[in-house]
Amino acid sequence: MDWSRIKTIFILTFLVLDVYLVYQFMNTRDAAQYEIPKEATLEEKLKNDDITYVELPDVKKKEQYLSVRTKVFTTEEMAKTKGQTVSLGDGTSIEGKLEKPFKLTSKFQPAELSDFIKTNIFAGEQYKFWNKNDEEKTITYYQEYDNKTFYYNSNAKLTFFFNEDNEVTSYKQTYVEIIDELSDAEELLPPLRALETLYKKGLIKPKSEITDFELGYSTLVSLTASHVVTPTWRIEVNGEENLFVHAFEGRVIPLSDGENKITE
């Protein structure tokens, strides 16, 4: 037996084995070193922060920008009103004073004014309740189109004024007419993605409850004779705070009464 040859074979075998083990070790170490932890999903992040939300709305997947204009009312249209004294101001608003004040209950519900609005207000069926402000003694409605509200649009607004006796005594109304649907229909940002935009910007705090999702319109461009409005997600937080997201571009839109603009 050639022990020298056998010894050489053993040495070469163990050398090959050592090289293989070193190779495996290096691969394992590199994989561990460069492995990127899997990022939690939005649903997981919301759950971890104890943020809950209502059932997501079922809406069309595509919408369009709208071109609208402020309506100029005519004396002929106002001649049809009853039980009120009406003035047209500059023609783009109606100011009505009720001959007999409308009594509200101590625990006001929007349904109390529903019949009055449908019967006595121009295109009253197109307005949706927004809020009641006891300090300013106003009840505000905004106009709708295709079941979508024109958020904080001073040109599509109905405001009732009530007195110390909780009686509606007058109102002011503006109205927009739809000129055209602009551009081709575009893909809507899903409501959960709109929520994600707000969450990433820190606008949704831990332990919050998302109490409503609604698709409406906000003003994108305001021109002399017309306005361009864009589909906008309204996300209600804890039943009291409203946050808005551009439904095409996913940008946060800070809105206030009569004014809104888009930010990055």
Short mmCIF file of C-alpha atoms in Angstrom, two decimals:
data_model
loop_
_atom_site.label_atom_id
_atom_site.label_comp_id
_atom_site.label_asym_id
_atom_site.label_seq_id
_atom_site.Cartn_x
_atom_site.Cartn_y
_atom_site.Cartn_z
CA MET A 1 0.00 0.00 0.00
CA ASP A 2 1.28 3.48 -1.04
CA TRP A 3 0.78 5.46 2.25
CA SER A 4 2.31 8.55 0.76
CA ARG A 5 -0.30 8.58 -2.01
CA ILE A 6 -3.16 7.93 0.43
CA LYS A 7 -1.93 10.73 2.66
CA THR A 8 -1.91 13.12 -0.29
CA ILE A 9 -5.50 12.14 -1.23
CA PHE A 10 -6.67 12.78 2.37
CA ILE A 11 -4.97 16.15 2.44
CA LEU A 12 -6.54 17.18 -0.86
CA THR A 13 -9.98 15.91 0.27
CA PHE A 14 -9.88 17.87 3.52
CA LEU A 15 -8.61 20.91 1.66
CA VAL A 16 -11.56 20.78 -0.74
CA LEU A 17 -13.95 20.29 2.21
CA ASP A 18 -12.44 23.28 4.03
CA VAL A 19 -12.80 25.45 0.94
CA TYR A 20 -16.48 24.39 0.59
CA LEU A 21 -17.24 25.10 4.26
CA VAL A 22 -15.57 28.51 4.05
CA TYR A 23 -17.60 29.27 0.91
CA GLN A 24 -20.88 28.29 2.63
CA PHE A 25 -20.02 30.33 5.70
CA MET A 26 -19.29 33.42 3.63
CA ASN A 27 -22.58 33.11 1.71
CA THR A 28 -24.56 32.69 4.91
CA ARG A 29 -22.88 35.66 6.55
CA ASP A 30 -23.40 37.93 3.53
CA ALA A 31 -27.06 36.95 3.29
CA ALA A 32 -27.57 37.74 6.96
CA GLN A 33 -25.66 41.01 6.65
CA TYR A 34 -27.53 42.37 3.63
CA GLU A 35 -30.99 40.95 4.16
CA ILE A 36 -33.54 43.81 4.24
CA PRO A 37 -36.22 43.40 6.89
CA LYS A 38 -39.69 43.13 5.41
CA GLU A 39 -41.63 46.37 5.89
CA ALA A 40 -44.93 46.10 7.70
CA THR A 41 -48.05 46.63 5.60
CA LEU A 42 -50.24 49.70 6.11
CA GLU A 43 -52.88 47.53 7.76
CA GLU A 44 -50.27 46.22 10.22
CA LYS A 45 -49.00 49.72 11.00
CA LEU A 46 -52.51 50.99 11.64
CA LYS A 47 -53.24 48.02 13.87
CA ASN A 48 -50.02 48.58 15.83
CA ASP A 49 -51.02 52.22 16.38
CA ASP A 50 -54.55 51.21 17.35
CA ILE A 51 -56.05 53.12 14.42
CA THR A 52 -59.38 51.73 13.25
CA TYR A 53 -61.50 52.62 10.23
CA VAL A 54 -65.01 52.03 8.95
CA GLU A 55 -65.84 49.92 5.91
CA LEU A 56 -64.29 51.38 2.77
CA PRO A 57 -66.77 52.94 0.32
CA ASP A 58 -67.55 51.29 -2.98
CA VAL A 59 -67.05 54.00 -5.61
CA LYS A 60 -66.30 54.19 -9.32
CA LYS A 61 -62.66 53.56 -10.14
CA LYS A 62 -62.42 56.52 -12.50
CA GLU A 63 -63.54 60.15 -12.28
CA GLN A 64 -62.96 63.44 -14.09
CA TYR A 65 -62.17 67.05 -13.37
CA LEU A 66 -65.20 69.35 -13.67
CA SER A 67 -65.53 72.86 -15.02
CA VAL A 68 -68.20 74.85 -13.15
CA ARG A 69 -69.41 78.46 -13.05
CA THR A 70 -71.23 80.53 -10.48
CA LYS A 71 -74.88 80.89 -11.34
CA VAL A 72 -76.35 84.34 -11.95
CA PHE A 73 -79.90 84.30 -10.59
CA THR A 74 -82.76 86.11 -12.30
CA THR A 75 -85.71 88.02 -10.90
CA GLU A 76 -87.99 85.65 -12.82
CA GLU A 77 -86.60 82.67 -10.90
CA MET A 78 -87.05 84.46 -7.59
CA ALA A 79 -90.65 85.39 -8.36
CA LYS A 80 -91.58 81.75 -7.65
CA THR A 81 -90.49 81.91 -3.99
CA LYS A 82 -93.18 82.16 -1.30
CA GLY A 83 -93.22 83.18 2.34
CA GLN A 84 -89.99 85.15 2.11
CA THR A 85 -88.51 88.41 0.93
CA VAL A 86 -85.69 87.83 -1.53
CA SER A 87 -82.88 90.05 -2.76
CA LEU A 88 -80.28 89.10 -5.34
CA GLY A 89 -77.32 91.15 -4.22
CA ASP A 90 -74.82 91.11 -7.10
CA GLY A 91 -76.88 88.43 -8.85
CA THR A 92 -74.64 85.52 -7.84
CA SER A 93 -76.29 85.03 -4.45
CA ILE A 94 -79.78 84.90 -3.00
CA GLU A 95 -80.49 86.50 0.34
CA GLY A 96 -83.83 85.48 1.74
CA LYS A 97 -85.67 86.71 4.82
CA LEU A 98 -88.47 84.51 6.11
CA GLU A 99 -91.83 86.16 6.77
CA LYS A 100 -92.46 83.56 9.47
CA PRO A 101 -89.36 82.30 11.35
CA PHE A 102 -88.78 78.54 11.26
CA LYS A 103 -88.57 77.06 14.77
CA LEU A 104 -85.81 74.51 15.46
CA THR A 105 -85.82 71.89 18.19
CA SER A 106 -83.31 72.09 21.04
CA LYS A 107 -81.57 68.99 19.65
CA PHE A 108 -81.41 69.94 15.99
CA GLN A 109 -81.44 67.24 13.33
CA PRO A 110 -80.88 68.03 9.60
CA ALA A 111 -84.20 66.35 8.75
CA GLU A 112 -85.99 69.30 10.40
CA LEU A 113 -85.08 71.56 7.48
CA SER A 114 -85.33 68.97 4.69
CA ASP A 115 -88.89 69.72 3.58
CA PHE A 116 -88.36 73.47 3.85
CA ILE A 117 -85.25 73.31 1.68
CA LYS A 118 -86.88 71.15 -0.98
CA THR A 119 -89.96 73.39 -1.12
CA ASN A 120 -88.55 76.89 -0.66
CA ILE A 121 -84.91 76.86 -1.79
CA PHE A 122 -83.75 77.00 -5.42
CA ALA A 123 -82.56 73.48 -6.39
CA GLY A 124 -82.84 72.61 -2.71
CA GLU A 125 -82.59 68.87 -3.34
CA GLN A 126 -78.97 69.38 -4.43
CA TYR A 127 -77.75 70.60 -1.04
CA LYS A 128 -76.35 68.41 1.72
CA PHE A 129 -76.05 69.27 5.41
CA TRP A 130 -72.52 70.16 6.56
CA ASN A 131 -72.67 71.55 10.10
CA LYS A 132 -74.45 73.66 12.72
CA ASN A 133 -72.42 76.37 14.44
CA ASP A 134 -74.04 77.51 17.67
CA GLU A 135 -71.54 80.31 18.24
CA GLU A 136 -72.09 81.91 14.84
CA LYS A 137 -75.73 80.76 14.82
CA THR A 138 -75.48 79.28 11.34
CA ILE A 139 -76.49 76.02 9.69
CA THR A 140 -74.43 75.25 6.59
CA TYR A 141 -75.16 73.11 3.57
CA TYR A 142 -73.04 72.54 0.46
CA GLN A 143 -74.22 71.73 -3.03
CA GLU A 144 -73.71 68.26 -4.48
CA TYR A 145 -73.16 66.90 -7.97
CA ASP A 146 -73.51 63.19 -8.68
CA ASN A 147 -73.76 62.60 -4.90
CA LYS A 148 -70.41 64.33 -4.34
CA THR A 149 -70.18 67.46 -2.17
CA PHE A 150 -68.42 70.66 -3.23
CA TYR A 151 -66.32 70.93 -0.07
CA TYR A 152 -65.92 74.42 1.41
CA ASN A 153 -67.00 76.00 -1.86
CA SER A 154 -68.38 79.48 -1.18
CA ASN A 155 -69.98 79.44 -4.64
CA ALA A 156 -72.03 76.33 -3.85
CA LYS A 157 -73.21 77.10 -0.35
CA LEU A 158 -76.46 77.46 1.55
CA THR A 159 -76.32 79.13 4.97
CA PHE A 160 -79.25 79.52 7.36
CA PHE A 161 -79.13 82.09 10.19
CA PHE A 162 -81.02 81.55 13.45
CA ASN A 163 -81.67 83.78 16.44
CA GLU A 164 -81.50 83.49 20.24
CA ASP A 165 -84.92 81.84 20.24
CA ASN A 166 -83.58 79.07 18.00
CA GLU A 167 -85.59 80.31 15.02
CA VAL A 168 -84.31 80.40 11.45
CA THR A 169 -84.94 83.93 10.22
CA SER A 170 -82.95 84.19 6.98
CA TYR A 171 -80.56 82.47 4.61
CA LYS A 172 -77.97 83.09 1.92
CA GLN A 173 -77.47 80.84 -1.09
CA THR A 174 -74.99 80.44 -3.93
CA TYR A 175 -75.08 77.82 -6.69
CA VAL A 176 -72.71 76.48 -9.35
CA GLU A 177 -73.67 75.22 -12.78
CA ILE A 178 -71.76 72.36 -14.39
CA ILE A 179 -70.13 73.45 -17.63
CA ASP A 180 -68.28 70.32 -18.66
CA GLU A 181 -66.42 67.19 -17.57
CA LEU A 182 -62.79 67.87 -18.41
CA SER A 183 -60.18 65.44 -19.80
CA ASP A 184 -60.45 61.68 -19.93
CA ALA A 185 -61.55 59.73 -16.88
CA GLU A 186 -58.60 59.07 -14.57
CA GLU A 187 -57.90 56.34 -12.04
CA LEU A 188 -58.97 57.25 -8.53
CA LEU A 189 -56.63 56.85 -5.60
CA PRO A 190 -58.21 54.08 -3.46
CA PRO A 191 -59.50 55.38 -0.10
CA LEU A 192 -56.98 53.30 1.86
CA ARG A 193 -54.12 54.90 -0.09
CA ALA A 194 -55.53 58.33 0.76
CA LEU A 195 -55.51 57.28 4.41
CA GLU A 196 -51.90 56.15 4.00
CA THR A 197 -50.94 59.62 2.72
CA LEU A 198 -52.34 61.21 5.88
CA TYR A 199 -50.76 58.56 8.11
CA LYS A 200 -47.28 59.00 6.64
CA LYS A 201 -47.50 62.76 7.16
CA GLY A 202 -48.37 62.24 10.82
CA LEU A 203 -51.88 63.66 10.42
CA ILE A 204 -53.51 60.50 11.81
CA LYS A 205 -52.56 60.06 15.45
CA PRO A 206 -52.37 56.72 17.32
CA LYS A 207 -55.66 55.48 18.80
CA SER A 208 -57.65 57.45 16.21
CA GLU A 209 -60.87 56.20 14.67
CA ILE A 210 -61.57 56.89 11.00
CA THR A 211 -65.32 57.41 11.09
CA ASP A 212 -66.08 58.20 7.45
CA PHE A 213 -64.68 58.15 3.92
CA GLU A 214 -66.41 60.28 1.29
CA LEU A 215 -65.61 61.36 -2.25
CA GLY A 216 -66.41 64.95 -3.20
CA TYR A 217 -64.90 67.95 -5.00
CA SER A 218 -62.54 70.77 -4.05
CA THR A 219 -61.52 73.80 -6.10
CA LEU A 220 -58.33 73.31 -8.11
CA VAL A 221 -58.28 76.47 -10.23
CA SER A 222 -60.43 79.56 -9.74
CA LEU A 223 -60.87 81.79 -12.81
CA THR A 224 -62.95 84.92 -13.35
CA ALA A 225 -65.92 83.25 -14.96
CA SER A 226 -65.43 79.60 -14.09
CA HIS A 227 -63.70 77.15 -11.75
CA VAL A 228 -62.06 73.75 -12.12
CA VAL A 229 -62.83 71.28 -9.34
CA THR A 230 -61.09 67.99 -8.69
CA PRO A 231 -62.29 64.75 -7.06
CA THR A 232 -61.22 64.81 -3.41
CA TRP A 233 -61.30 62.30 -0.58
CA ARG A 234 -62.72 63.54 2.70
CA ILE A 235 -61.55 61.43 5.63
CA GLU A 236 -63.32 62.07 8.93
CA VAL A 237 -61.30 61.43 12.11
CA ASN A 238 -62.98 60.72 15.45
CA GLY A 239 -66.28 62.03 14.13
CA GLU A 240 -65.13 65.66 14.21
CA GLU A 241 -62.03 66.43 12.14
CA ASN A 242 -62.08 66.45 8.32
CA LEU A 243 -58.92 65.83 6.29
CA PHE A 244 -58.77 66.03 2.50
CA VAL A 245 -56.64 64.29 -0.14
CA HIS A 246 -56.47 64.93 -3.90
CA ALA A 247 -58.12 61.80 -5.32
CA PHE A 248 -55.86 61.66 -8.40
CA GLU A 249 -52.48 62.86 -7.19
CA GLY A 250 -52.62 61.83 -3.52
CA ARG A 251 -51.65 65.24 -2.14
CA VAL A 252 -53.05 66.66 1.07
CA ILE A 253 -55.43 69.60 0.51
CA PRO A 254 -55.89 71.98 3.46
CA LEU A 255 -59.40 73.39 3.20
CA SER A 256 -61.09 76.30 4.90
CA ASP A 257 -64.42 77.99 4.26
CA GLY A 258 -64.23 79.73 0.90
CA GLU A 259 -60.59 78.90 0.23
CA ASN A 260 -58.59 75.78 -0.56
CA LYS A 261 -55.26 75.06 -2.15
CA ILE A 262 -53.10 72.04 -2.92
CA THR A 263 -49.81 71.41 -1.16
CA GLU A 264 -47.07 68.88 -1.65
#
